[in-house]
PDB file of C-alpha atoms in Angstrom:
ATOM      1  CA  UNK S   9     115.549  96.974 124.643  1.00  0.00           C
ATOM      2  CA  UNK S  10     117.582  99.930 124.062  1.00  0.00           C
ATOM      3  CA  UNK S  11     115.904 100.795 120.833  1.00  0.00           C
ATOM      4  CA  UNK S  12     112.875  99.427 118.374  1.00  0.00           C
ATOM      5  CA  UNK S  13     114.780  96.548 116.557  1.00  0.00           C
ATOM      6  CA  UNK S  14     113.638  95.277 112.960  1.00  0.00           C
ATOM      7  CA  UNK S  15     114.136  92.445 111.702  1.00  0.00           C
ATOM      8  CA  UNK S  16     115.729  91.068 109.036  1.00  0.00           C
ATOM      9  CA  UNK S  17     116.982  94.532 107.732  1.00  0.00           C
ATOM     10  CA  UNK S  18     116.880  93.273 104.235  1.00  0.00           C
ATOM     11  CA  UNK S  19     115.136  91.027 102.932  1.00  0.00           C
ATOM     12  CA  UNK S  20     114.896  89.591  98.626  1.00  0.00           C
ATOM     13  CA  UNK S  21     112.066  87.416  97.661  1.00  0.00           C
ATOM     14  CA  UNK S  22     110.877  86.219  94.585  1.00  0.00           C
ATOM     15  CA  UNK S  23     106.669  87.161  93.608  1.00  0.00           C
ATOM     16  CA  UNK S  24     104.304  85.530  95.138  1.00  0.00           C
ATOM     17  CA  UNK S  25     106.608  83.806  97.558  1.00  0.00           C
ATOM     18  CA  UNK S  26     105.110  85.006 101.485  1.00  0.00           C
ATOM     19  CA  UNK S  27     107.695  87.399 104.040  1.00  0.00           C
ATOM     20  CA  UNK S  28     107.495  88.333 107.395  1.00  0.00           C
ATOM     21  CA  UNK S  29     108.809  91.235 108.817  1.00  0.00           C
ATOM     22  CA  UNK S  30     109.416  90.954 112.251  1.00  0.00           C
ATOM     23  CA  UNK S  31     109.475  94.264 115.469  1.00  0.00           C
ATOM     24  CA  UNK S  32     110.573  94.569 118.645  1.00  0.00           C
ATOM     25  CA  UNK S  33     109.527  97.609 120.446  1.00  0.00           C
ATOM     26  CA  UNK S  34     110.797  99.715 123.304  1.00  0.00           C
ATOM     27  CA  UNK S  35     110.109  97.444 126.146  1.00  0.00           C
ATOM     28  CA  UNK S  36     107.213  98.706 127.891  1.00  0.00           C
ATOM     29  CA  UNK S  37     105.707 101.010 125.185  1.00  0.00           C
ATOM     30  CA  UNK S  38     101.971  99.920 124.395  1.00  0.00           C
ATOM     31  CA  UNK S  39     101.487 101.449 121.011  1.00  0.00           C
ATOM     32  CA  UNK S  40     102.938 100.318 118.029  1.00  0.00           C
ATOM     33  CA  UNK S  41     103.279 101.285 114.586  1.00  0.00           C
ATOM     34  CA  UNK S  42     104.050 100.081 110.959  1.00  0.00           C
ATOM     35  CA  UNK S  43     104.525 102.136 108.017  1.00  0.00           C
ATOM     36  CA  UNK S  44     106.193 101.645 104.807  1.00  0.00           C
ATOM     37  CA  UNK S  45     108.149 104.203 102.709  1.00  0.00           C
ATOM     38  CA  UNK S  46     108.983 104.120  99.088  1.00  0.00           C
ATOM     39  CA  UNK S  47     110.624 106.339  96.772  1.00  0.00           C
ATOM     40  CA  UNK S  48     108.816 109.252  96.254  1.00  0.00           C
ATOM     41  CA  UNK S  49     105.883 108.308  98.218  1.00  0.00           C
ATOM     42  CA  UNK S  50     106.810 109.484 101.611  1.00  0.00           C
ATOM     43  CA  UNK S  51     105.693 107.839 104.898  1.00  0.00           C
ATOM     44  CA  UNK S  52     102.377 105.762 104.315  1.00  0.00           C
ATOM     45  CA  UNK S  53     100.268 104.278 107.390  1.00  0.00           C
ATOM     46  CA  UNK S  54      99.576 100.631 107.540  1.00  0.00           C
ATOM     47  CA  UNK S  55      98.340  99.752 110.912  1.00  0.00           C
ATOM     48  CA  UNK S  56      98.715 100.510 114.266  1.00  0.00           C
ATOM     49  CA  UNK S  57      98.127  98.545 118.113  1.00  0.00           C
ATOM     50  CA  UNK S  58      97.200  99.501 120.953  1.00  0.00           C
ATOM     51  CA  UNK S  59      98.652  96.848 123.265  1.00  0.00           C
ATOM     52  CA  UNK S  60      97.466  93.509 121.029  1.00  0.00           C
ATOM     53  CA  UNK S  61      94.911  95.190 119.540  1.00  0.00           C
ATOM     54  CA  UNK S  62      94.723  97.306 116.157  1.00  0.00           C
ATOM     55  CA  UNK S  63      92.008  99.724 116.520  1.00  0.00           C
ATOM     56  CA  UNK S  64      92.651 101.138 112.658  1.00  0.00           C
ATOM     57  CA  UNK S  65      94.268  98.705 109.688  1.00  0.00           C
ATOM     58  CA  UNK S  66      93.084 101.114 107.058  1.00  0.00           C
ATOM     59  CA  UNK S  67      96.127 101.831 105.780  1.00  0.00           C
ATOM     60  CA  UNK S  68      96.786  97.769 104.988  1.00  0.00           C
ATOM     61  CA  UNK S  69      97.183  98.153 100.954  1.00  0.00           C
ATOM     62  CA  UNK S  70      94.932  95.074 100.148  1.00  0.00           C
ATOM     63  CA  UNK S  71      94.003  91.767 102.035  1.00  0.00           C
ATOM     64  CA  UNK S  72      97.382  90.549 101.449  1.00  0.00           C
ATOM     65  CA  UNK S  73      98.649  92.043 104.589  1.00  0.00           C
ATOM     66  CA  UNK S  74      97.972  91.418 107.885  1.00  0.00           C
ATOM     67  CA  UNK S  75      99.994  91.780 111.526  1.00  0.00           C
ATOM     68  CA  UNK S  76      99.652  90.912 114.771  1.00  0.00           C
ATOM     69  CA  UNK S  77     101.585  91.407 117.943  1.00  0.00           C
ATOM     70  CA  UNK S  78     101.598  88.915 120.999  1.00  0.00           C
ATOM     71  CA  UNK S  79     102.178  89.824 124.607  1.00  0.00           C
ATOM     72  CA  UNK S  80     101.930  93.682 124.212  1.00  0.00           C
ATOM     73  CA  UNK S  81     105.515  93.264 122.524  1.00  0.00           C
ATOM     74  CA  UNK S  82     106.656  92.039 119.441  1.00  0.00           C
ATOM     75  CA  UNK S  83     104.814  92.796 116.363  1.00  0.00           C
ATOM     76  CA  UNK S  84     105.039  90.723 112.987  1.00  0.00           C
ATOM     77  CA  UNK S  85     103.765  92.070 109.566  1.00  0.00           C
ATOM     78  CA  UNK S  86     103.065  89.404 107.277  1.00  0.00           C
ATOM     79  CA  UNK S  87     102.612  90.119 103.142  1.00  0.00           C
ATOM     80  CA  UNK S  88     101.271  86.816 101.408  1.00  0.00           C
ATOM     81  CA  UNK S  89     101.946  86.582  97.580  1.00  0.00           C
ATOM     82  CA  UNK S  90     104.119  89.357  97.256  1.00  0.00           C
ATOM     83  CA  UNK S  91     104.158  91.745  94.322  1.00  0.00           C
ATOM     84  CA  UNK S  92     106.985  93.350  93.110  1.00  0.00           C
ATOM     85  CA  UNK S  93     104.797  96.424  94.165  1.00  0.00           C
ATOM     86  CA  UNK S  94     105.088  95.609  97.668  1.00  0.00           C
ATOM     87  CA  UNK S  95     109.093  96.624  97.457  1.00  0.00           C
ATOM     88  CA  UNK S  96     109.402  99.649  99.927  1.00  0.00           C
ATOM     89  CA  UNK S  97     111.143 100.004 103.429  1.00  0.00           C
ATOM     90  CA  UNK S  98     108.763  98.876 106.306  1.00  0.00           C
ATOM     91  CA  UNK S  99     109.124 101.300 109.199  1.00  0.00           C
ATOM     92  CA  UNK S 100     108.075 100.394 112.801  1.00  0.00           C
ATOM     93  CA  UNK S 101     108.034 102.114 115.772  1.00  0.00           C
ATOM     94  CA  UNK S 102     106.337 102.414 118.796  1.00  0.00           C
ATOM     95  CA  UNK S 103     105.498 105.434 121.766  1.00  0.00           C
ATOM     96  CA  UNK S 104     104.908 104.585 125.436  1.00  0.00           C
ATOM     97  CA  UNK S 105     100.360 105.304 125.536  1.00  0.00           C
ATOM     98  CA  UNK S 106      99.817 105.765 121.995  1.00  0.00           C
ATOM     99  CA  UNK S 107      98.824 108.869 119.484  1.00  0.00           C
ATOM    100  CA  UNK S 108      96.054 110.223 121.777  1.00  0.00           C
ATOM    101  CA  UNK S 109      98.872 111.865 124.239  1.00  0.00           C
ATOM    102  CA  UNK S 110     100.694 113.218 121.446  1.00  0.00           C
ATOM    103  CA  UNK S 111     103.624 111.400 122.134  1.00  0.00           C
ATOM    104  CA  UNK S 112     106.917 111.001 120.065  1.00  0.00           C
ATOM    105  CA  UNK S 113     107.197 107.713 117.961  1.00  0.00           C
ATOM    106  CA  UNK S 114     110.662 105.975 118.021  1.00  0.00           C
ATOM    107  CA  UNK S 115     111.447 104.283 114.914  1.00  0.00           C
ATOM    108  CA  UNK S 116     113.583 101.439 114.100  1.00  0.00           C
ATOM    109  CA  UNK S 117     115.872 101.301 111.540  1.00  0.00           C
ATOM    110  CA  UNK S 118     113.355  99.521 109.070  1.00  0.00           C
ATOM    111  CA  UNK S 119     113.634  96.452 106.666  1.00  0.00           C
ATOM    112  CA  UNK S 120     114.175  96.994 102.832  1.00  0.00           C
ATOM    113  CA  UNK S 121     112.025  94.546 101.112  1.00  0.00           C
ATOM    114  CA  UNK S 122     112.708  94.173  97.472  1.00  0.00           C
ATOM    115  CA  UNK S 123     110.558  91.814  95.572  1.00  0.00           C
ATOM    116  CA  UNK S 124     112.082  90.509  91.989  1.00  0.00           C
TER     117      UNK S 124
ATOM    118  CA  UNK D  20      90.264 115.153 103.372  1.00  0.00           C
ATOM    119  CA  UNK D  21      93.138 115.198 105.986  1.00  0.00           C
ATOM    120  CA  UNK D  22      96.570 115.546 104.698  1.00  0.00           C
ATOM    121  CA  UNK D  23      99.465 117.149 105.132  1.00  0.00           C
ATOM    122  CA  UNK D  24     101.638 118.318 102.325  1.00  0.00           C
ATOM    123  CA  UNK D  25     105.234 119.076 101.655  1.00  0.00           C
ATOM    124  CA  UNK D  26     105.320 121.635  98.922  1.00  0.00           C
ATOM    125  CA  UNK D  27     109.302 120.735  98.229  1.00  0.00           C
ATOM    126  CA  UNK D  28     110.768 117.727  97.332  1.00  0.00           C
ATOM    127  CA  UNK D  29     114.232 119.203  97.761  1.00  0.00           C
ATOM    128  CA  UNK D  30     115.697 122.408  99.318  1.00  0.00           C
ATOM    129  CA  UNK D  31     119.194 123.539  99.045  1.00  0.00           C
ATOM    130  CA  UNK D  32     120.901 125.964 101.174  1.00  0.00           C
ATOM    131  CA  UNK D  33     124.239 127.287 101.900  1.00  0.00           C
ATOM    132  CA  UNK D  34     125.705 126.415 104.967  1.00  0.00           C
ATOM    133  CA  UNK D  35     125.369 129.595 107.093  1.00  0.00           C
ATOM    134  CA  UNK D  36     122.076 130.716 105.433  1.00  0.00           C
ATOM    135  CA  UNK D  37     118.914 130.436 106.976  1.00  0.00           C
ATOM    136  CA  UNK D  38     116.513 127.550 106.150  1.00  0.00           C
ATOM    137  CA  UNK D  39     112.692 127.233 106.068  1.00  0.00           C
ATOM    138  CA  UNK D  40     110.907 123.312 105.226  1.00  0.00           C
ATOM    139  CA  UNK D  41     107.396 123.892 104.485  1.00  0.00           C
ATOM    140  CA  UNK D  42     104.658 122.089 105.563  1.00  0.00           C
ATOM    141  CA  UNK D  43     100.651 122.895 105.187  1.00  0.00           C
ATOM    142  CA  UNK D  44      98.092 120.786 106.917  1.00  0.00           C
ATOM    143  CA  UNK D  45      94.516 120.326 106.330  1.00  0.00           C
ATOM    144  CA  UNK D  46      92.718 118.799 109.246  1.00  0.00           C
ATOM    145  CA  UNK D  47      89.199 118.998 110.856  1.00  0.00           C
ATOM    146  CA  UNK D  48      89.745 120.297 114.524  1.00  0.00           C
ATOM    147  CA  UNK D  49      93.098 121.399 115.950  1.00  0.00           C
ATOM    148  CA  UNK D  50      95.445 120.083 114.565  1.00  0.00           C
ATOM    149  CA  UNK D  51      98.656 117.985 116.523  1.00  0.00           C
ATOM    150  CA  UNK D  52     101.695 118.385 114.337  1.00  0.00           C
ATOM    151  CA  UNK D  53     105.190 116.991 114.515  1.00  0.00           C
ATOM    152  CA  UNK D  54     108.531 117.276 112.278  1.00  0.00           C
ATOM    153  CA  UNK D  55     110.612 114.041 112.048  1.00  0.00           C
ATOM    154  CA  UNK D  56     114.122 114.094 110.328  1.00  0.00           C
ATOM    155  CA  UNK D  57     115.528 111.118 108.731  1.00  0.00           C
ATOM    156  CA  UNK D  58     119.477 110.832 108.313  1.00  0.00           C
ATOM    157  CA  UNK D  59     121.346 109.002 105.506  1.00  0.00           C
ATOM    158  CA  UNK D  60     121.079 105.116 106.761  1.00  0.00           C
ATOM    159  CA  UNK D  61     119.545 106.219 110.046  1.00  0.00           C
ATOM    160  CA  UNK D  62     115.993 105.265 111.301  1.00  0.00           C
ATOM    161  CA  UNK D  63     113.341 108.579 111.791  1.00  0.00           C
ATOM    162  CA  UNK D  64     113.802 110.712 114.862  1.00  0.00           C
ATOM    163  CA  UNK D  65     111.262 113.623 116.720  1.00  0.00           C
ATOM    164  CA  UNK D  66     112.611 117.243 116.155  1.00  0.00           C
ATOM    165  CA  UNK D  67     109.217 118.687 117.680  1.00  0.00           C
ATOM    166  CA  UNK D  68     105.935 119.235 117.805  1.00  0.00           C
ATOM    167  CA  UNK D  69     103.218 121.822 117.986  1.00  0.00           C
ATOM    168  CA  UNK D  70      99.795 120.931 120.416  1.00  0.00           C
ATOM    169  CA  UNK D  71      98.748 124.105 121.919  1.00  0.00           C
ATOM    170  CA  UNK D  72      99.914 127.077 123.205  1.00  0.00           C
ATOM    171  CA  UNK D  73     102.900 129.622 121.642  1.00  0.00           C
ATOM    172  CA  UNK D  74     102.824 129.366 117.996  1.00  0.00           C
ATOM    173  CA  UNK D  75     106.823 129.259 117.891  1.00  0.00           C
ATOM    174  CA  UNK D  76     108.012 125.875 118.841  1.00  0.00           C
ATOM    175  CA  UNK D  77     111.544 125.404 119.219  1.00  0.00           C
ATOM    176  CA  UNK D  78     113.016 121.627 118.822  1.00  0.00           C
ATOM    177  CA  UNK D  79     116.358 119.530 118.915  1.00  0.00           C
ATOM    178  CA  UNK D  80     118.991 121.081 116.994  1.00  0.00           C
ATOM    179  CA  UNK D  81     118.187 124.134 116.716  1.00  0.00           C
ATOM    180  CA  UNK D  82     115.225 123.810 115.083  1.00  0.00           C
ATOM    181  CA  UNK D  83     111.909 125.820 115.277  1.00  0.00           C
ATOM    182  CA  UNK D  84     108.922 125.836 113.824  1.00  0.00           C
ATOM    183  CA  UNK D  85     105.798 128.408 113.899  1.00  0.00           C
ATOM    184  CA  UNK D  86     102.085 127.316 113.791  1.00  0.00           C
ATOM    185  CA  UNK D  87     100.128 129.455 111.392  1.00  0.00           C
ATOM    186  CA  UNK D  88      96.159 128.569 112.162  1.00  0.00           C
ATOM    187  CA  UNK D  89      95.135 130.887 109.617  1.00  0.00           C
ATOM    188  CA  UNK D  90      97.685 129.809 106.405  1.00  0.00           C
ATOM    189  CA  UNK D  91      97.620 125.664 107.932  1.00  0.00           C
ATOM    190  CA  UNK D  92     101.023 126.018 107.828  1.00  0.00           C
ATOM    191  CA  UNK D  93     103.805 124.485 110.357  1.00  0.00           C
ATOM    192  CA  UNK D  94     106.817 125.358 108.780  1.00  0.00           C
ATOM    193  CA  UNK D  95     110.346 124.419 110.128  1.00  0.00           C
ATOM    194  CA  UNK D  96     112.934 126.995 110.440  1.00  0.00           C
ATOM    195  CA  UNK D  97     116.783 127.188 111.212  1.00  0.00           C
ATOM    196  CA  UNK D  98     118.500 130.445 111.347  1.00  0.00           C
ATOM    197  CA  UNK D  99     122.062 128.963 110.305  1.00  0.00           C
ATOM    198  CA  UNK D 100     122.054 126.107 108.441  1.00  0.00           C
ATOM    199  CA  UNK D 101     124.680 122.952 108.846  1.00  0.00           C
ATOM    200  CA  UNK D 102     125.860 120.744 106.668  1.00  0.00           C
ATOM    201  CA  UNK D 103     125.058 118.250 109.381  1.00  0.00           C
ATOM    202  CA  UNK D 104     121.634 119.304 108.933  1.00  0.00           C
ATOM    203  CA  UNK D 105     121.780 117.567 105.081  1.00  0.00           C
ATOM    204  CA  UNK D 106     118.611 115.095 105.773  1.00  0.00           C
ATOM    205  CA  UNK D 107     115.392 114.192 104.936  1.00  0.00           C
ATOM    206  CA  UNK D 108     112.505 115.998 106.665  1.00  0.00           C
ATOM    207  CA  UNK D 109     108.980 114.856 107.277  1.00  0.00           C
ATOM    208  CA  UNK D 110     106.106 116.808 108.588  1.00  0.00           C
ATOM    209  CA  UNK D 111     103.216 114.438 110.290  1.00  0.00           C
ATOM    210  CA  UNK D 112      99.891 115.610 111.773  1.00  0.00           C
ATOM    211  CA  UNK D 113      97.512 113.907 114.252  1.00  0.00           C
ATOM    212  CA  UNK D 114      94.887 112.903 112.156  1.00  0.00           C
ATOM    213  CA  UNK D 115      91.243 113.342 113.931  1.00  0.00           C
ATOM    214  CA  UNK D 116      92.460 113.527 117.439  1.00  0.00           C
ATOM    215  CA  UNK D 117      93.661 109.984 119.022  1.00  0.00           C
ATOM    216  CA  UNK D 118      94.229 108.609 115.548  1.00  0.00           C
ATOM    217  CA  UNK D 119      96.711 107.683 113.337  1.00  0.00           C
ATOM    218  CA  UNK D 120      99.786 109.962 112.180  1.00  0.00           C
ATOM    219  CA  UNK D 121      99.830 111.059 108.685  1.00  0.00           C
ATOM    220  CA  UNK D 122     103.327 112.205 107.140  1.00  0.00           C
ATOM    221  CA  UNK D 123     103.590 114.103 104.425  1.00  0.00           C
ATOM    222  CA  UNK D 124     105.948 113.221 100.911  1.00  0.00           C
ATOM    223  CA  UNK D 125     109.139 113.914 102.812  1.00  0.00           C
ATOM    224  CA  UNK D 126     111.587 117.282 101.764  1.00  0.00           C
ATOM    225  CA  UNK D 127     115.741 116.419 100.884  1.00  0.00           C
ATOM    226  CA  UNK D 128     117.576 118.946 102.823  1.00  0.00           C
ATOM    227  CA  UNK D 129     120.835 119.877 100.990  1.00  0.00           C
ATOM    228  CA  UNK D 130     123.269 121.975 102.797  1.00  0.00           C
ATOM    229  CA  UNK D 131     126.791 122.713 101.130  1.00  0.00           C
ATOM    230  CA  UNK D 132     129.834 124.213 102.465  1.00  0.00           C
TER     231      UNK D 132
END
């Protein structure tokens, strides 16, 4: 596609109900990543692939969280049990080899997950 | 530990004036560092980065930004600022070569008529 699309771009749950945040990268990039921003706590890491693989989760907040991404394409980042904790914007975006070439990321647009 | 660190949560400047962002790193090895710029309702887009070479690195919109090895410093500079320019700014380094990018807090650029 033109751009990385996220989907949805909003999303309201209730605690403890499950979500899954869904990302569609630039067609052809390999390397994809998720982070989530929240007021006042800047840009945090959560995981990142390298075609279907994720060579570093350590920035997944507890075992609650987990992705994966099928085909070398679309990516889905799944939070079980929400908290109302977890509310942030999830951020996705992907580069065409990955962080070792010091590439530029493209971000999508992001989905706003509030959880009441 | 390796971080990077926006000193600012907010800088205001009057459109015309020059405008620095700071932005101090603290990584093992040399460091890879980038400035992103988020607009209101907009998704995060490259400005520029630093990997080697001059220290002055000049970037989309007439942004720049100098490498300082000795203060870990990667500043971003404008000499005229926009109102256009009103956004949020993030600074991100290469954590540990081939890794992960960090970002730091984020800084609210403010730029009035």
């Amino acid at each position: 596609g033109a751009g990385v699309s996220q989907s949805p771009s909003n999303k309201v749950t209730e605690k403890g109900k499950d979500v899954e945040l869904r990302c569609d990268p630039i067609s052809g990039h390999t390397a994809l990543y998720w982070y989530r921003q929240s007021l006042g706590q800047g840009l945090e890491f959560l995981i990142y692939f390298q075609g279907n693989s994720a060579p570093d989760k350590s920035g997944l907040p507890s075992d609650r969280f987990s992705a994966e991404r099928t085909g070398g394409s679309v990516s889905t980042l799944t939070i079980q049990r929400t908290q109302q904790e977890d509310s942030a914007v999830y951020l996705c975006a992907s580069s065409l080899i990955g962080v070792s070439s010091n590439e530029k990321l493209f971000f999508g647009s992001g989905t706003q997950l509030s959880v009441l | 530990a390796q971080s990077v660190a926006q000193p600012e949560d907010q800088v205001n400047v009057a459109e015309g004036n020059p405008l620095t962002v700071k932005c101090t790193y603290s990584v093992s090895g040399n460091p890879y560092l980038f400035w992103y710029v988020q607009y209101p309702n907009r998704g995060l887009q490259f400005l520029l980065k630093y990997i080697t070479g001059d220290n002055l690195v000049k970037g989309s919109y007439g942004f720049e930004a100098e490498f300082n090895k000795s203060q870990t410093s990667f500043h971003l500079k404008k000499p005229s600022a926009l109102v256009s320019d009103s956004a949020l700014y993030f600074c991100a380094v290469i954590y540990n070569q081939g890794g992960k990018l960090i970002f730091g807090q984020g800084t609210e650029l403010s730029v009035k008529p």
